mmCIF file of C-alpha atoms in Angstrom:
data_model
loop_
_atom_site.group_PDB
_atom_site.id
_atom_site.type_symbol
_atom_site.label_atom_id
_atom_site.label_comp_id
_atom_site.label_asym_id
_atom_site.label_seq_id
_atom_site.Cartn_x
_atom_site.Cartn_y
_atom_site.Cartn_z
ATOM 1 C CA ARG I 18 10.641 13.198 -9.783
ATOM 2 C CA LYS I 19 8.486 10.723 -7.639
ATOM 3 C CA GLU I 20 8.476 7.255 -9.041
ATOM 4 C CA VAL I 21 4.368 7.292 -9.104
ATOM 5 C CA GLU I 22 2.699 10.241 -9.238
ATOM 6 C CA GLN I 23 -1.034 11.342 -9.041
ATOM 7 C CA ASP I 24 -3.164 14.460 -8.883
ATOM 8 C CA PRO I 25 -4.041 15.055 -5.114
ATOM 9 C CA GLY I 26 -7.509 16.425 -5.445
ATOM 10 C CA PRO I 27 -9.844 16.403 -3.346
ATOM 11 C CA PHE I 28 -11.995 15.808 -6.526
ATOM 12 C CA ASN I 29 -15.389 17.145 -5.056
ATOM 13 C CA VAL I 30 -18.061 15.409 -7.805
ATOM 14 C CA PRO I 31 -22.157 14.964 -7.202
ATOM 15 C CA GLU I 32 -23.708 12.133 -7.110
ATOM 16 C CA GLY I 33 -24.077 10.143 -10.250
ATOM 17 C CA ALA I 34 -21.161 11.896 -11.854
ATOM 18 C CA THR I 35 -18.255 10.142 -13.821
ATOM 19 C CA VAL I 36 -14.714 10.819 -12.578
ATOM 20 C CA ALA I 37 -11.573 10.184 -13.972
ATOM 21 C CA PHE I 38 -8.090 9.675 -12.146
ATOM 22 C CA ASN I 39 -4.570 9.716 -13.738
ATOM 23 C CA CYS I 40 -1.569 8.224 -12.413
ATOM 24 C CA THR I 41 2.010 8.452 -14.020
ATOM 25 C CA TYR I 42 5.139 6.320 -13.170
ATOM 26 C CA SER I 43 8.661 7.152 -14.217
ATOM 27 C CA ASN I 44 9.811 3.158 -14.505
ATOM 28 C CA SER I 45 9.663 2.027 -17.998
ATOM 29 C CA ALA I 46 10.304 -1.418 -16.797
ATOM 30 C CA SER I 47 7.338 -1.653 -14.347
ATOM 31 C CA GLN I 48 5.464 -4.681 -14.913
ATOM 32 C CA SER I 49 2.304 -5.039 -12.651
ATOM 33 C CA PHE I 50 -0.455 -1.877 -12.070
ATOM 34 C CA PHE I 51 -3.101 -1.751 -9.600
ATOM 35 C CA TRP I 52 -5.368 0.438 -7.846
ATOM 36 C CA TYR I 53 -6.040 0.614 -3.880
ATOM 37 C CA ARG I 54 -8.880 2.456 -2.268
ATOM 38 C CA GLN I 55 -7.921 3.650 1.336
ATOM 39 C CA ASP I 56 -11.017 4.996 3.592
ATOM 40 C CA CYS I 57 -10.129 7.283 6.196
ATOM 41 C CA ARG I 58 -7.661 5.464 9.190
ATOM 42 C CA LYS I 59 -8.268 2.249 7.413
ATOM 43 C CA GLU I 60 -5.820 -0.094 5.604
ATOM 44 C CA PRO I 61 -5.860 -0.015 1.672
ATOM 45 C CA LYS I 62 -7.651 -2.533 -0.107
ATOM 46 C CA LEU I 63 -7.086 -3.776 -3.583
ATOM 47 C CA LEU I 64 -9.754 -2.095 -5.871
ATOM 48 C CA MET I 65 -8.731 -3.707 -9.465
ATOM 49 C CA SER I 66 -5.607 -5.078 -11.066
ATOM 50 C CA VAL I 67 -4.779 -2.956 -14.574
ATOM 51 C CA TYR I 68 -4.568 -5.068 -17.442
ATOM 52 C CA SER I 69 -2.624 -3.862 -20.860
ATOM 53 C CA SER I 70 -5.896 -4.578 -22.522
ATOM 54 C CA GLY I 71 -7.818 -2.269 -19.861
ATOM 55 C CA ASN I 72 -10.107 -4.080 -17.956
ATOM 56 C CA GLU I 73 -13.986 -3.195 -16.131
ATOM 57 C CA ASP I 74 -15.553 -4.336 -12.830
ATOM 58 C CA GLY I 75 -18.894 -2.781 -12.675
ATOM 59 C CA ARG I 76 -18.279 0.982 -12.534
ATOM 60 C CA PHE I 77 -14.922 1.111 -12.418
ATOM 61 C CA THR I 78 -12.996 0.693 -15.553
ATOM 62 C CA ALA I 79 -9.029 0.890 -15.768
ATOM 63 C CA GLN I 80 -6.699 1.409 -18.450
ATOM 64 C CA LEU I 81 -2.796 1.042 -18.844
ATOM 65 C CA ASN I 82 -0.941 3.261 -21.455
ATOM 66 C CA ARG I 83 2.509 1.644 -21.256
ATOM 67 C CA ALA I 84 3.882 4.293 -24.161
ATOM 68 C CA SER I 85 3.025 7.159 -21.899
ATOM 69 C CA GLN I 86 3.464 5.376 -18.863
ATOM 70 C CA TYR I 87 0.340 6.324 -17.433
ATOM 71 C CA ILE I 88 -2.747 4.137 -16.089
ATOM 72 C CA SER I 89 -6.417 5.512 -15.606
ATOM 73 C CA LEU I 90 -9.129 4.655 -13.465
ATOM 74 C CA LEU I 91 -12.608 5.830 -14.479
ATOM 75 C CA ILE I 92 -15.537 5.529 -12.049
ATOM 76 C CA ARG I 93 -18.795 5.916 -13.556
ATOM 77 C CA ASP I 94 -22.184 7.042 -11.547
ATOM 78 C CA SER I 95 -20.467 7.919 -8.503
ATOM 79 C CA LYS I 96 -22.033 6.755 -5.139
ATOM 80 C CA LEU I 97 -21.521 8.270 -1.848
ATOM 81 C CA SER I 98 -19.615 5.534 -0.855
ATOM 82 C CA ASP I 99 -17.429 5.895 -3.400
ATOM 83 C CA SER I 100 -15.626 8.733 -1.229
ATOM 84 C CA ALA I 101 -12.195 7.866 -0.132
ATOM 85 C CA THR I 102 -8.374 8.018 -1.489
ATOM 86 C CA TYR I 103 -7.586 6.256 -4.378
ATOM 87 C CA LEU I 104 -3.864 4.991 -4.731
ATOM 88 C CA CYS I 105 -2.173 3.831 -7.903
ATOM 89 C CA VAL I 106 0.445 0.869 -7.374
ATOM 90 C CA VAL I 107 3.187 -0.115 -9.340
ATOM 91 C CA ASN I 108 5.408 -2.893 -9.562
ATOM 92 C CA GLY I 109 8.659 -3.002 -10.919
ATOM 93 C CA VAL I 110 10.446 -5.739 -12.450
ATOM 94 C CA SER I 111 8.881 -8.924 -12.194
ATOM 95 C CA GLY I 112 9.557 -10.882 -9.085
ATOM 96 C CA THR I 113 11.025 -7.608 -7.160
ATOM 97 C CA TYR I 114 7.911 -7.335 -4.876
ATOM 98 C CA LYS I 115 8.505 -3.625 -4.682
ATOM 99 C CA TYR I 116 5.232 -2.227 -4.951
ATOM 100 C CA ILE I 117 5.303 1.425 -5.131
ATOM 101 C CA PHE I 118 2.377 3.540 -4.375
ATOM 102 C CA GLY I 119 1.139 6.650 -5.800
ATOM 103 C CA THR I 120 0.494 9.924 -3.874
ATOM 104 C CA GLY I 121 -2.908 9.373 -3.841
ATOM 105 C CA THR I 122 -6.123 11.094 -4.918
ATOM 106 C CA ARG I 123 -9.055 12.354 -2.609
ATOM 107 C CA LEU I 124 -12.267 11.830 -3.918
ATOM 108 C CA LYS I 125 -15.728 13.093 -2.020
ATOM 109 C CA VAL I 126 -18.848 12.575 -3.442
ATOM 110 C CA LEU I 127 -21.658 14.903 -2.479
ATOM 111 C CA ALA I 128 -25.129 14.482 -2.271
ATOM 112 C CA ASP C 29 -12.108 -8.486 8.193
ATOM 113 C CA THR C 30 -8.337 -8.506 7.248
ATOM 114 C CA GLU C 31 -6.527 -11.969 7.213
ATOM 115 C CA VAL C 32 -3.422 -10.175 8.306
ATOM 116 C CA THR C 33 -3.236 -9.297 12.101
ATOM 117 C CA GLN C 34 -1.162 -6.582 13.723
ATOM 118 C CA THR C 35 -0.471 -5.868 17.164
ATOM 119 C CA PRO C 36 -0.386 -3.656 18.830
ATOM 120 C CA LYS C 37 -2.859 -1.384 17.635
ATOM 121 C CA HIS C 38 -1.695 1.626 18.930
ATOM 122 C CA LEU C 39 1.616 2.197 20.900
ATOM 123 C CA VAL C 40 3.054 5.121 22.448
ATOM 124 C CA MET C 41 6.912 4.888 23.637
ATOM 125 C CA GLY C 42 9.193 7.125 24.493
ATOM 126 C CA MET C 43 12.651 8.217 22.620
ATOM 127 C CA THR C 44 14.771 5.614 24.753
ATOM 128 C CA ASN C 45 12.546 2.444 24.535
ATOM 129 C CA LYS C 46 12.658 -0.550 22.808
ATOM 130 C CA LYS C 47 9.584 -1.945 21.198
ATOM 131 C CA SER C 48 8.344 -4.421 18.807
ATOM 132 C CA LEU C 49 5.515 -4.147 16.175
ATOM 133 C CA LYS C 50 3.982 -7.514 15.228
ATOM 134 C CA CYS C 51 2.193 -9.027 12.126
ATOM 135 C CA GLU C 52 0.815 -12.594 11.413
ATOM 136 C CA GLN C 53 -0.920 -13.946 8.230
ATOM 137 C CA HIS C 54 -1.903 -17.337 7.860
ATOM 138 C CA MET C 55 -2.531 -17.434 3.932
ATOM 139 C CA GLY C 56 0.598 -18.901 2.941
ATOM 140 C CA HIS C 57 1.937 -16.057 1.356
ATOM 141 C CA ARG C 58 5.619 -15.658 1.210
ATOM 142 C CA ALA C 59 6.207 -12.077 0.541
ATOM 143 C CA MET C 60 5.747 -9.542 3.394
ATOM 144 C CA TYR C 61 6.209 -5.914 4.036
ATOM 145 C CA TRP C 62 6.534 -3.086 6.193
ATOM 146 C CA TYR C 63 4.775 0.315 5.090
ATOM 147 C CA LYS C 64 5.187 3.781 6.889
ATOM 148 C CA GLN C 65 2.402 5.873 6.542
ATOM 149 C CA LYS C 66 2.010 9.347 7.612
ATOM 150 C CA ALA C 67 -0.940 11.525 7.755
ATOM 151 C CA LYS C 68 -2.444 12.453 4.570
ATOM 152 C CA LYS C 69 0.296 10.661 2.689
ATOM 153 C CA PRO C 70 0.629 7.594 0.635
ATOM 154 C CA PRO C 71 2.392 4.440 2.155
ATOM 155 C CA GLU C 72 6.007 4.144 2.000
ATOM 156 C CA LEU C 73 7.938 0.777 1.469
ATOM 157 C CA MET C 74 10.207 0.057 3.869
ATOM 158 C CA PHE C 75 11.010 -3.524 3.973
ATOM 159 C CA VAL C 76 10.118 -6.644 2.022
ATOM 160 C CA TYR C 77 10.925 -10.105 3.091
ATOM 161 C CA SER C 78 10.728 -12.881 0.451
ATOM 162 C CA TYR C 79 10.587 -16.530 1.621
ATOM 163 C CA GLU C 80 11.938 -15.237 4.813
ATOM 164 C CA LYS C 81 14.710 -13.521 3.446
ATOM 165 C CA LEU C 82 15.359 -9.668 3.366
ATOM 166 C CA SER C 83 14.866 -8.655 -0.392
ATOM 167 C CA ILE C 84 14.145 -5.260 0.173
ATOM 168 C CA ASN C 85 15.320 -2.052 2.449
ATOM 169 C CA GLU C 86 14.483 1.033 1.539
ATOM 170 C CA SER C 87 17.303 3.003 3.118
ATOM 171 C CA VAL C 88 15.662 2.717 6.513
ATOM 172 C CA PRO C 89 17.667 3.925 9.440
ATOM 173 C CA SER C 90 18.973 1.372 11.683
ATOM 174 C CA ARG C 91 16.591 2.230 14.525
ATOM 175 C CA PHE C 92 13.952 0.129 12.538
ATOM 176 C CA SER C 93 15.159 -3.531 12.866
ATOM 177 C CA PRO C 94 12.738 -5.797 10.874
ATOM 178 C CA GLU C 95 12.685 -9.631 11.578
ATOM 179 C CA CYS C 96 11.040 -12.176 10.092
ATOM 180 C CA PRO C 97 11.255 -15.481 12.426
ATOM 181 C CA ASN C 98 8.892 -17.935 9.836
ATOM 182 C CA SER C 99 6.891 -17.710 6.849
ATOM 183 C CA SER C 100 4.020 -16.459 8.878
ATOM 184 C CA LEU C 101 5.425 -13.459 11.144
ATOM 185 C CA LEU C 102 6.943 -10.359 10.519
ATOM 186 C CA ASN C 103 8.330 -8.204 13.104
ATOM 187 C CA LEU C 104 9.607 -4.684 13.272
ATOM 188 C CA HIS C 105 11.934 -3.857 16.290
ATOM 189 C CA LEU C 106 12.021 -0.345 17.510
ATOM 190 C CA HIS C 107 15.037 1.527 19.440
ATOM 191 C CA ALA C 108 15.823 4.956 20.031
ATOM 192 C CA LEU C 109 13.051 6.707 17.862
ATOM 193 C CA GLN C 110 12.493 10.113 16.706
ATOM 194 C CA PRO C 111 9.226 12.070 17.250
ATOM 195 C CA GLU C 112 9.107 12.224 13.472
ATOM 196 C CA ASP C 113 8.819 8.026 13.277
ATOM 197 C CA SER C 114 5.491 8.667 14.592
ATOM 198 C CA ALA C 115 3.058 7.360 11.921
ATOM 199 C CA LEU C 116 0.776 4.185 11.233
ATOM 200 C CA TYR C 117 2.446 1.199 10.387
ATOM 201 C CA LEU C 118 1.516 -1.018 8.036
ATOM 202 C CA CYS C 119 2.147 -4.750 7.487
ATOM 203 C CA ALA C 120 1.381 -6.666 4.448
ATOM 204 C CA SER C 121 1.767 -10.006 2.558
ATOM 205 C CA SER C 122 1.321 -11.086 -0.979
ATOM 206 C CA PRO C 123 1.031 -14.608 -2.795
ATOM 207 C CA PRO C 124 3.992 -15.332 -4.804
ATOM 208 C CA GLU C 125 4.093 -14.188 -8.487
ATOM 209 C CA GLY C 126 3.972 -16.549 -11.321
ATOM 210 C CA LEU C 127 0.515 -17.817 -10.467
ATOM 211 C CA ALA C 128 -2.279 -17.870 -12.645
ATOM 212 C CA GLY C 129 -0.628 -18.085 -16.279
ATOM 213 C CA GLY C 130 2.260 -15.834 -14.940
ATOM 214 C CA ARG C 131 0.556 -12.791 -14.198
ATOM 215 C CA GLY C 132 0.216 -13.459 -10.673
ATOM 216 C CA THR C 133 -2.481 -11.618 -8.460
ATOM 217 C CA GLY C 134 0.042 -8.827 -7.130
ATOM 218 C CA GLU C 135 -2.783 -8.340 -4.614
ATOM 219 C CA LEU C 136 -1.047 -6.592 -1.116
ATOM 220 C CA PHE C 137 -3.042 -7.778 1.867
ATOM 221 C CA PHE C 138 -2.985 -5.086 4.466
ATOM 222 C CA GLY C 139 -3.048 -5.278 8.340
ATOM 223 C CA GLU C 140 -5.316 -3.039 10.023
ATOM 224 C CA GLY C 141 -2.042 -1.036 11.311
ATOM 225 C CA SER C 142 -0.351 -0.184 14.150
ATOM 226 C CA ARG C 143 -0.609 3.490 15.248
ATOM 227 C CA LEU C 144 2.685 4.553 17.109
ATOM 228 C CA THR C 145 3.495 7.618 18.716
ATOM 229 C CA VAL C 146 6.686 8.633 19.963
ATOM 230 C CA LEU C 147 7.234 10.915 22.583
#
């Protein structure tokens, strides 16, 4: 089993739709959680960190469920520019700097 | 624009060549990383340097040899590579954990990558 797993998609959704991605992780000692976005042939960029209480940034909402070891990302009112691969990233025990990427989920927002 | 600079952007090498990838950051980050990314796959962690010391080696073959000459520079020396080593090599850096009330930012700042082709 991979350390961090995601549904690879692709998710094809119309503009304006709400779409949700899940990510599961195997190491229960994991401390930090993030969502990154990667455009085609570009480097990954941080979309948002995921906090225990859940957090929101504009149209994006991230949630963490430690008991079930998954994190989620909700995108509301999808835009064409949201088309990208979304990668969840998990860091293990604090201080190890071991950031592991999930398998990634491709999103295509259609006009 | 990324604050992590990688050179070269593209590299083609034969299996007997020796080459190096370079990475530089001036954000004062003390952790630096090499990731390998194949097409349609996520980045795969290779090495982590923390305060210029190698802290993680993810069982990478010895034909890849990392080096951290100082806190701003990270190199990846390549020797006797195989065609399956062709990939995008991403360098990243991150600020120390434990900032901002113990949470740290956790953000990895990536360079644009060096696209390597081994013939």
